Coordinates of C-alpha atoms in Angstrom, one line a residue:
M159 CA 17.2 4.1 -12.7
M160 CA 20.0 2.4 -14.6
A161 CA 23.0 4.5 -15.7
D162 CA 22.2 4.0 -19.4
S163 CA 18.5 5.0 -19.0
M164 CA 16.8 8.1 -20.4
T165 CA 13.7 9.8 -19.3
F166 CA 10.9 11.7 -21.0
A167 CA 8.7 14.1 -19.0
T168 CA 5.0 13.7 -19.5
S169 CA 2.1 15.3 -17.7
H170 CA -1.4 13.9 -16.9
A171 CA -3.6 13.5 -13.9
P172 CA -1.8 11.4 -11.4
A173 CA -4.8 9.0 -11.0
L174 CA -4.8 8.0 -14.7
G175 CA -1.8 5.7 -14.8
P176 CA 1.7 4.8 -13.6
A177 CA 3.9 7.7 -12.5
A178 CA 6.8 6.1 -14.4
W179 CA 6.7 3.4 -17.1
R180 CA 8.7 1.9 -19.9
V181 CA 8.0 3.4 -23.3
T182 CA 8.0 1.0 -26.3
D183 CA 6.2 3.2 -28.8
P184 CA 6.4 7.0 -29.0
R185 CA 2.6 7.2 -29.5
Q186 CA 2.2 6.0 -25.9
L187 CA 3.3 9.5 -25.0
S188 CA 0.3 11.2 -26.6
G189 CA -2.9 11.8 -24.8
D190 CA -4.1 10.5 -21.4
P191 CA -3.4 6.9 -20.6
D192 CA -6.2 4.4 -20.9
V193 CA -6.7 1.0 -22.7
R194 CA -5.4 2.7 -25.9
R195 CA -2.0 2.1 -24.3
L196 CA -2.4 -1.5 -25.3
D197 CA -2.7 -0.5 -29.0
P198 CA -0.7 2.8 -29.4
R199 CA -2.1 3.3 -33.0
R200 CA -5.3 4.4 -31.3
M201 CA -3.7 7.2 -29.2
E202 CA -4.8 10.7 -30.1
G203 CA -2.6 13.3 -31.5
P204 CA 0.9 13.1 -33.0
P205 CA 3.7 11.7 -30.9
P206 CA 5.9 14.3 -29.2
A207 CA 9.3 15.2 -30.5
L208 CA 12.2 13.2 -29.0
T209 CA 15.8 14.2 -28.7
E210 CA 18.3 12.1 -30.5
P211 CA 19.5 10.5 -27.2
Q212 CA 15.8 9.8 -26.3
R213 CA 15.2 8.2 -29.7
A214 CA 18.3 6.0 -29.2
A215 CA 17.1 5.0 -25.7
L216 CA 13.6 4.2 -27.1
A217 CA 15.1 2.0 -29.8
A218 CA 17.2 0.2 -27.2
G219 CA 14.3 -0.2 -24.8
R220 CA 15.8 2.1 -22.2
L221 CA 13.3 5.1 -22.3
T222 CA 11.2 5.8 -19.2
A223 CA 8.3 8.2 -19.2
V224 CA 7.8 10.1 -16.0
N225 CA 4.6 11.9 -15.1
V226 CA 6.0 15.1 -13.6
L227 CA 2.5 16.0 -12.3
H228 CA 2.6 13.2 -9.8
P229 CA 3.9 14.4 -6.5
R230 CA 6.0 11.2 -6.0
H231 CA 7.4 10.9 -9.5
E232 CA 11.0 10.8 -8.1
A233 CA 9.9 7.9 -5.9
A234 CA 8.5 6.3 -9.0
L235 CA 11.9 6.3 -10.6
D236 CA 13.3 4.7 -7.5
F237 CA 10.6 2.0 -7.5
A238 CA 11.5 1.1 -11.1
A239 CA 15.1 0.7 -10.3
P240 CA 16.1 -3.0 -9.9
R241 CA 16.9 -4.2 -6.4
P242 CA 19.3 -7.1 -6.4
G243 CA 18.7 -10.3 -4.4
K244 CA 15.8 -12.3 -3.3
K245 CA 12.6 -10.7 -2.1
R246 CA 10.7 -11.0 1.2
V247 CA 7.0 -11.6 0.7
H248 CA 4.3 -11.1 3.4
L249 CA 1.0 -12.8 3.1
L250 CA -2.1 -11.6 4.9
A251 CA -4.5 -14.4 5.7
V252 CA -3.8 -18.1 5.2
G253 CA -7.3 -19.5 4.6
D254 CA -8.0 -21.7 1.6
V255 CA -6.5 -19.4 -1.0
G256 CA -3.7 -18.1 1.2
S257 CA -2.5 -21.6 2.3
T258 CA -2.5 -22.9 -1.2
L259 CA -0.6 -19.9 -2.4
L260 CA 1.8 -20.4 0.4
L261 CA 2.5 -24.0 -0.5
A262 CA 3.1 -23.1 -4.1
L263 CA 5.5 -20.2 -3.2
K264 CA 7.4 -22.5 -0.8
L265 CA 7.9 -25.1 -3.5
L266 CA 8.5 -22.9 -6.6
G267 CA 9.9 -19.6 -5.3
G268 CA 13.4 -20.5 -4.0
D269 CA 15.1 -18.6 -6.8
V270 CA 13.5 -15.2 -6.1
I271 CA 12.0 -15.4 -2.6
S272 CA 14.1 -15.4 0.6
A273 CA 11.2 -15.8 3.1
V274 CA 7.4 -15.7 3.3
G275 CA 5.9 -14.0 6.4
I276 CA 2.4 -14.9 7.2
C277 CA -0.2 -13.1 9.3
D278 CA -3.8 -14.2 10.2
L279 CA -6.3 -13.3 12.9
N280 CA -6.1 -16.9 14.1
E281 CA -2.8 -17.4 15.8
N282 CA -3.2 -21.2 15.7
T283 CA -3.6 -21.0 11.9
V284 CA -0.3 -19.2 11.6
A285 CA 1.5 -21.6 14.0
R286 CA 0.1 -24.6 12.0
W287 CA 1.4 -23.3 8.7
V288 CA 4.8 -22.2 10.0
A289 CA 5.3 -25.7 11.4
E290 CA 3.9 -27.5 8.3
M291 CA 6.0 -25.3 5.8
G292 CA 9.1 -25.7 8.0
Q293 CA 8.8 -29.5 7.5
I294 CA 8.9 -29.3 3.8
D295 CA 12.5 -29.5 2.5
W296 CA 14.6 -31.4 0.0
P297 CA 16.6 -34.1 1.7
W298 CA 20.3 -33.1 2.2
D299 CA 19.7 -29.7 0.5
Y300 CA 18.1 -27.7 3.3
G301 CA 18.7 -24.1 2.1
T302 CA 17.0 -24.0 -1.2
L303 CA 13.4 -23.3 -0.2
P304 CA 12.1 -20.0 1.2
E305 CA 11.6 -19.9 5.0
V306 CA 8.1 -19.4 6.3
E307 CA 7.8 -17.2 9.4
A308 CA 5.0 -15.6 11.5
V309 CA 4.7 -11.9 11.1
E310 CA 3.2 -9.5 13.7
P311 CA 0.6 -7.0 12.4
D312 CA 2.9 -4.1 13.1
R313 CA 5.6 -5.6 10.8
L314 CA 3.3 -6.4 7.8
F315 CA 4.9 -3.9 5.6
D316 CA 8.5 -4.7 6.4
C317 CA 8.8 -6.5 3.1
D318 CA 9.3 -6.2 -0.6
V319 CA 5.9 -7.7 -1.6
F320 CA 2.6 -7.6 0.4
V321 CA -0.1 -10.0 -0.7
F322 CA -3.7 -9.3 0.3
A323 CA -5.6 -12.6 0.4
A324 CA -8.0 -11.7 3.3
T325 CA -11.7 -12.0 2.9
K326 CA -14.7 -11.3 5.1
A327 CA -17.4 -12.9 3.1
I328 CA -17.6 -15.7 0.5
P329 CA -21.1 -16.8 -0.6
P330 CA -21.5 -20.4 0.5
V331 CA -21.7 -23.2 -2.1
G332 CA -25.3 -23.7 -3.1
S333 CA -26.3 -20.1 -2.3
G334 CA -27.3 -19.5 -5.9
V335 CA -25.3 -16.3 -6.2
Q336 CA -24.2 -16.0 -9.8
D337 CA -21.6 -13.2 -9.6
V338 CA -19.8 -14.4 -6.5
R339 CA -16.9 -12.0 -6.9
M340 CA -19.0 -8.8 -6.9
A341 CA -21.0 -10.1 -4.0
Q342 CA -17.8 -9.9 -2.0
L343 CA -17.1 -6.2 -2.8
E344 CA -18.9 -4.4 0.0
A345 CA -17.5 -6.8 2.6
N346 CA -13.9 -6.9 1.4
R347 CA -13.5 -3.3 0.4
P348 CA -13.2 -1.7 3.9
L349 CA -10.7 -4.4 4.8
A350 CA -8.5 -3.7 1.8
E351 CA -8.8 0.0 2.4
S352 CA -7.7 -0.4 6.0
F353 CA -4.5 -2.2 5.1
A354 CA -3.8 0.2 2.2
R355 CA -3.9 3.1 4.6
Q356 CA -1.3 1.3 6.7
T357 CA 1.1 1.3 3.8
R358 CA 1.0 5.1 3.8
A359 CA 1.9 5.3 7.5
A360 CA 4.6 2.7 7.0
G361 CA 6.2 4.3 4.0
F362 CA 5.8 1.1 2.1
R363 CA 7.9 1.0 -1.1
G364 CA 7.2 -2.5 -2.4
L365 CA 4.5 -4.3 -4.4
F366 CA 0.9 -4.4 -3.1
I367 CA -0.8 -7.4 -4.6
V368 CA -4.5 -8.0 -4.4
L369 CA -5.6 -11.6 -4.6
S370 CA -9.0 -11.3 -2.9
D371 CA -12.2 -10.9 -4.9
P372 CA -13.3 -8.8 -6.6
V373 CA -9.6 -8.2 -7.5
D374 CA -9.8 -5.3 -9.9
P375 CA -12.2 -3.0 -7.9
L376 CA -10.3 -3.8 -4.7
C377 CA -7.1 -2.6 -6.4
R378 CA -8.7 0.7 -7.2
A379 CA -10.2 1.0 -3.7
A380 CA -6.9 0.2 -1.9
W381 CA -5.0 2.7 -4.1
R382 CA -7.5 5.4 -3.5
A383 CA -7.5 4.8 0.3
S384 CA -3.8 5.1 0.5
N385 CA -3.7 8.4 -1.4
L386 CA -6.1 10.3 0.9
G387 CA -4.6 12.6 3.4
P388 CA -5.7 13.0 7.0
D389 CA -8.2 15.6 5.9
G390 CA -9.8 13.1 3.5
K391 CA -8.5 14.9 0.4
W392 CA -6.4 13.6 -2.5
D393 CA -2.7 14.2 -2.1
H394 CA -1.2 11.3 -4.0
L395 CA 1.3 10.7 -1.3
G396 CA 0.4 7.0 -0.8
L397 CA 0.9 4.0 -3.1
L398 CA 2.0 4.7 -6.6
P399 CA -0.4 3.4 -9.2
E400 CA 2.3 1.0 -10.4
Q401 CA 2.8 -0.4 -6.9
V402 CA -0.7 -2.0 -7.0
Q403 CA -1.4 -5.0 -9.1
G404 CA -4.4 -7.3 -9.1
F405 CA -3.7 -11.0 -9.6
G406 CA -6.9 -12.4 -11.0
L407 CA -6.4 -12.7 -14.7
G408 CA -3.9 -15.6 -14.5
V409 CA -6.5 -18.2 -13.7
M410 CA -8.8 -16.9 -16.3
N411 CA -6.0 -17.2 -18.8
A412 CA -5.4 -20.8 -17.6
R413 CA -9.1 -21.6 -17.8
A414 CA -9.3 -20.4 -21.3
A415 CA -6.3 -22.6 -22.2
Y416 CA -8.0 -25.5 -20.5
F417 CA -11.0 -25.2 -22.8
A418 CA -8.9 -24.5 -25.8
K419 CA -7.1 -27.8 -25.3
Q420 CA -10.4 -29.6 -25.3
D421 CA -12.0 -28.0 -28.4
P422 CA -10.1 -27.9 -31.7
R423 CA -12.2 -24.8 -32.7
L424 CA -10.6 -22.9 -29.8
A425 CA -7.1 -24.2 -30.2
S426 CA -5.8 -21.0 -31.7
F427 CA -5.9 -19.5 -28.2
L428 CA -3.0 -21.6 -27.2
T429 CA -0.6 -19.9 -29.7
E430 CA -2.3 -16.6 -30.6
G431 CA -4.8 -15.8 -27.9
R432 CA -4.9 -13.3 -25.1
T433 CA -7.0 -12.5 -22.1
F434 CA -7.9 -9.0 -21.0
G435 CA -9.9 -7.3 -18.3
P436 CA -11.2 -8.2 -14.9
H437 CA -11.3 -11.5 -13.0
G438 CA -15.0 -11.8 -13.6
K439 CA -17.7 -10.1 -15.6
G440 CA -16.1 -8.0 -18.3
L441 CA -13.4 -10.6 -19.0
I442 CA -12.4 -10.9 -22.6
A443 CA -10.8 -14.2 -23.8
A444 CA -9.7 -13.6 -27.4
N445 CA -9.3 -16.7 -29.5
S446 CA -6.6 -14.9 -31.5
V447 CA -5.3 -11.4 -31.9
E448 CA -4.2 -11.8 -35.6
H449 CA -7.2 -13.9 -36.6
Y450 CA -9.8 -12.7 -34.2
D451 CA -13.2 -14.5 -34.4
D452 CA -15.7 -12.6 -32.3
A453 CA -18.2 -15.5 -32.0
L454 CA -15.6 -18.0 -31.0
S455 CA -14.0 -15.5 -28.5
R456 CA -17.4 -14.8 -26.9
E457 CA -17.9 -18.6 -26.5
L458 CA -14.5 -19.1 -25.0
T459 CA -15.1 -16.1 -22.7
R460 CA -18.4 -17.5 -21.5
R461 CA -16.9 -20.9 -20.8
T462 CA -14.0 -19.3 -18.9
L463 CA -16.3 -17.2 -16.8
E464 CA -18.5 -20.2 -15.9
A465 CA -15.6 -22.5 -15.0
N466 CA -15.7 -21.6 -11.3
L467 CA -19.5 -22.3 -11.2
R468 CA -18.9 -25.8 -12.5
V469 CA -16.7 -26.5 -9.5
R470 CA -19.2 -25.0 -7.1
D471 CA -21.9 -27.2 -8.8
L472 CA -19.8 -30.2 -7.6
G473 CA -20.0 -28.9 -4.1
F474 CA -16.6 -27.3 -3.7
K475 CA -15.2 -23.8 -3.5
P476 CA -13.0 -23.2 -6.5
Y477 CA -9.9 -21.8 -4.8
A478 CA -6.9 -24.1 -5.8
A479 CA -6.5 -22.9 -9.4
P480 CA -6.9 -19.2 -8.6
A481 CA -4.3 -19.5 -5.7
V482 CA -1.7 -21.1 -8.0
S483 CA -2.5 -19.8 -11.5
S484 CA -3.3 -16.2 -10.5
G485 CA -1.4 -16.0 -7.3
A486 CA 1.8 -18.0 -7.1
M487 CA 2.6 -18.2 -10.8
Q488 CA 2.0 -14.6 -11.6
L489 CA 3.9 -13.4 -8.6
L490 CA 6.9 -15.5 -9.4
L491 CA 6.9 -14.3 -13.0
A492 CA 6.6 -10.7 -11.8
L493 CA 9.5 -11.0 -9.5
R494 CA 11.6 -12.6 -12.3
G495 CA 10.8 -9.6 -14.5
Q496 CA 8.9 -11.8 -16.9
W497 CA 5.6 -11.3 -18.7
H498 CA 2.7 -12.1 -16.5
C499 CA -1.1 -11.6 -16.3
G500 CA -2.0 -8.8 -13.9
S501 CA -4.3 -5.8 -13.5
V502 CA -2.6 -2.4 -13.9
N503 CA -3.9 1.2 -13.8
L504 CA -5.0 2.2 -17.2
G505 CA -7.0 5.4 -17.2
G506 CA -7.9 5.2 -13.6
V507 CA -9.2 1.7 -13.4
W508 CA -7.3 -1.5 -12.9
F509 CA -7.4 -3.5 -16.2
G510 CA -6.0 -7.0 -16.7
C511 CA -3.4 -7.4 -19.4
R512 CA 0.0 -8.9 -20.1
N513 CA 2.7 -6.8 -18.4
R514 CA 6.1 -7.0 -16.8
F515 CA 8.3 -5.0 -14.4
T516 CA 11.6 -3.8 -16.0
P517 CA 14.5 -1.6 -14.8
W518 CA 12.9 1.2 -16.9
G519 CA 9.5 0.9 -15.4
L520 CA 6.3 -1.1 -15.8
E521 CA 5.7 -2.2 -19.4
V522 CA 2.4 -3.3 -20.9
E523 CA 2.3 -5.4 -24.0
T524 CA 1.3 -3.5 -27.1
L525 CA -0.6 -5.2 -30.0
D526 CA -2.4 -4.2 -33.1
L527 CA -5.9 -5.1 -31.9
P528 CA -8.8 -5.7 -34.4
D529 CA -11.6 -3.2 -34.1
A530 CA -14.1 -5.7 -32.8
L531 CA -11.7 -6.8 -30.1
F532 CA -10.7 -3.3 -29.1
D533 CA -14.4 -2.3 -28.9
R534 CA -14.9 -5.0 -26.3
L535 CA -11.9 -3.7 -24.3
R536 CA -13.5 -0.2 -24.4
E537 CA -16.8 -1.7 -23.2
T538 CA -15.1 -3.4 -20.3
E539 CA -13.2 -0.2 -19.4
R540 CA -16.5 1.7 -19.2
A541 CA -18.1 -0.9 -17.0
L542 CA -15.1 -0.8 -14.6
H543 CA -15.4 3.0 -14.3
E544 CA -19.1 2.5 -13.3
I545 CA -18.2 0.5 -10.2
P546 CA -18.3 2.9 -7.3

């Protein structure tokens, strides 16, 4: 942690939220963490008493809450500490999504990424993209873009950020499957769990990003798998909750903006709106937080959810926008310490919201949410808990 930081000891079940996070409202320190963290007015019980130095740190944005019941809470403080310099990113699988993500990171990530290592079952695919990316450069300024290198499987976690973009099953175009993302869960979950267990063996200390569908349940599955000991029992010695983020909300936010630009009734989203929840069923696209209109928001949500189906109706897999809007853009914002769309652990499920990484821990945006909007968040939270 930074020298001018202060900490506040909290205690709750390690599975329910980050082991260390930035406090922006003392009411966040009351009760167990869940979606109420997004609107601290709704937290139960009075806020705990703070010392004068802690109150000063809170006012200055330098107060970190630490869950002392988490066995790795000291490691959580180390994870929150800023690490200078550019970051090394490793990408698993360079199929349609992975290759598009790779191109965007190559072109846009030179300020925060030193190199991108890629790994795929197909060695020719890796060789192809190493060659192609190596031949992308600004003339006479050859050191500004990240290098792209092949990475062997046993070095996958020698990095600062690991991006899981692998998939075993995508329903083909024309299959008639309506919820494509959830259809992928059973196929992709064992794969995500397998690589999550490897992070434990490798002592991985970086970010574990899930880009494969269904993003939010896979985050939970990967985190769970990493925190089971050899005897199959929970020990919470694997990935910290804040080490795992799902990048699926970014494209939903961009799709909502796409429709808001086309329809004057929805234009308030562009300046006042927010998106919450998963990359798929349960998504909430709010037309406005301050002037929330439930009917308009539900219409915007429906159109946002169906946007990928319209591309599939044209005979194409909708992967370009997710790879860039959810993958590359959110990763770069996260590495820059800026607000981004991502799924974080709130109450034991990964829930999409606006958040950022700070030197004082993970911070989620807090808002005064209208009752009708908050009720929808609660409904989505319950639905995510029901996914096995």
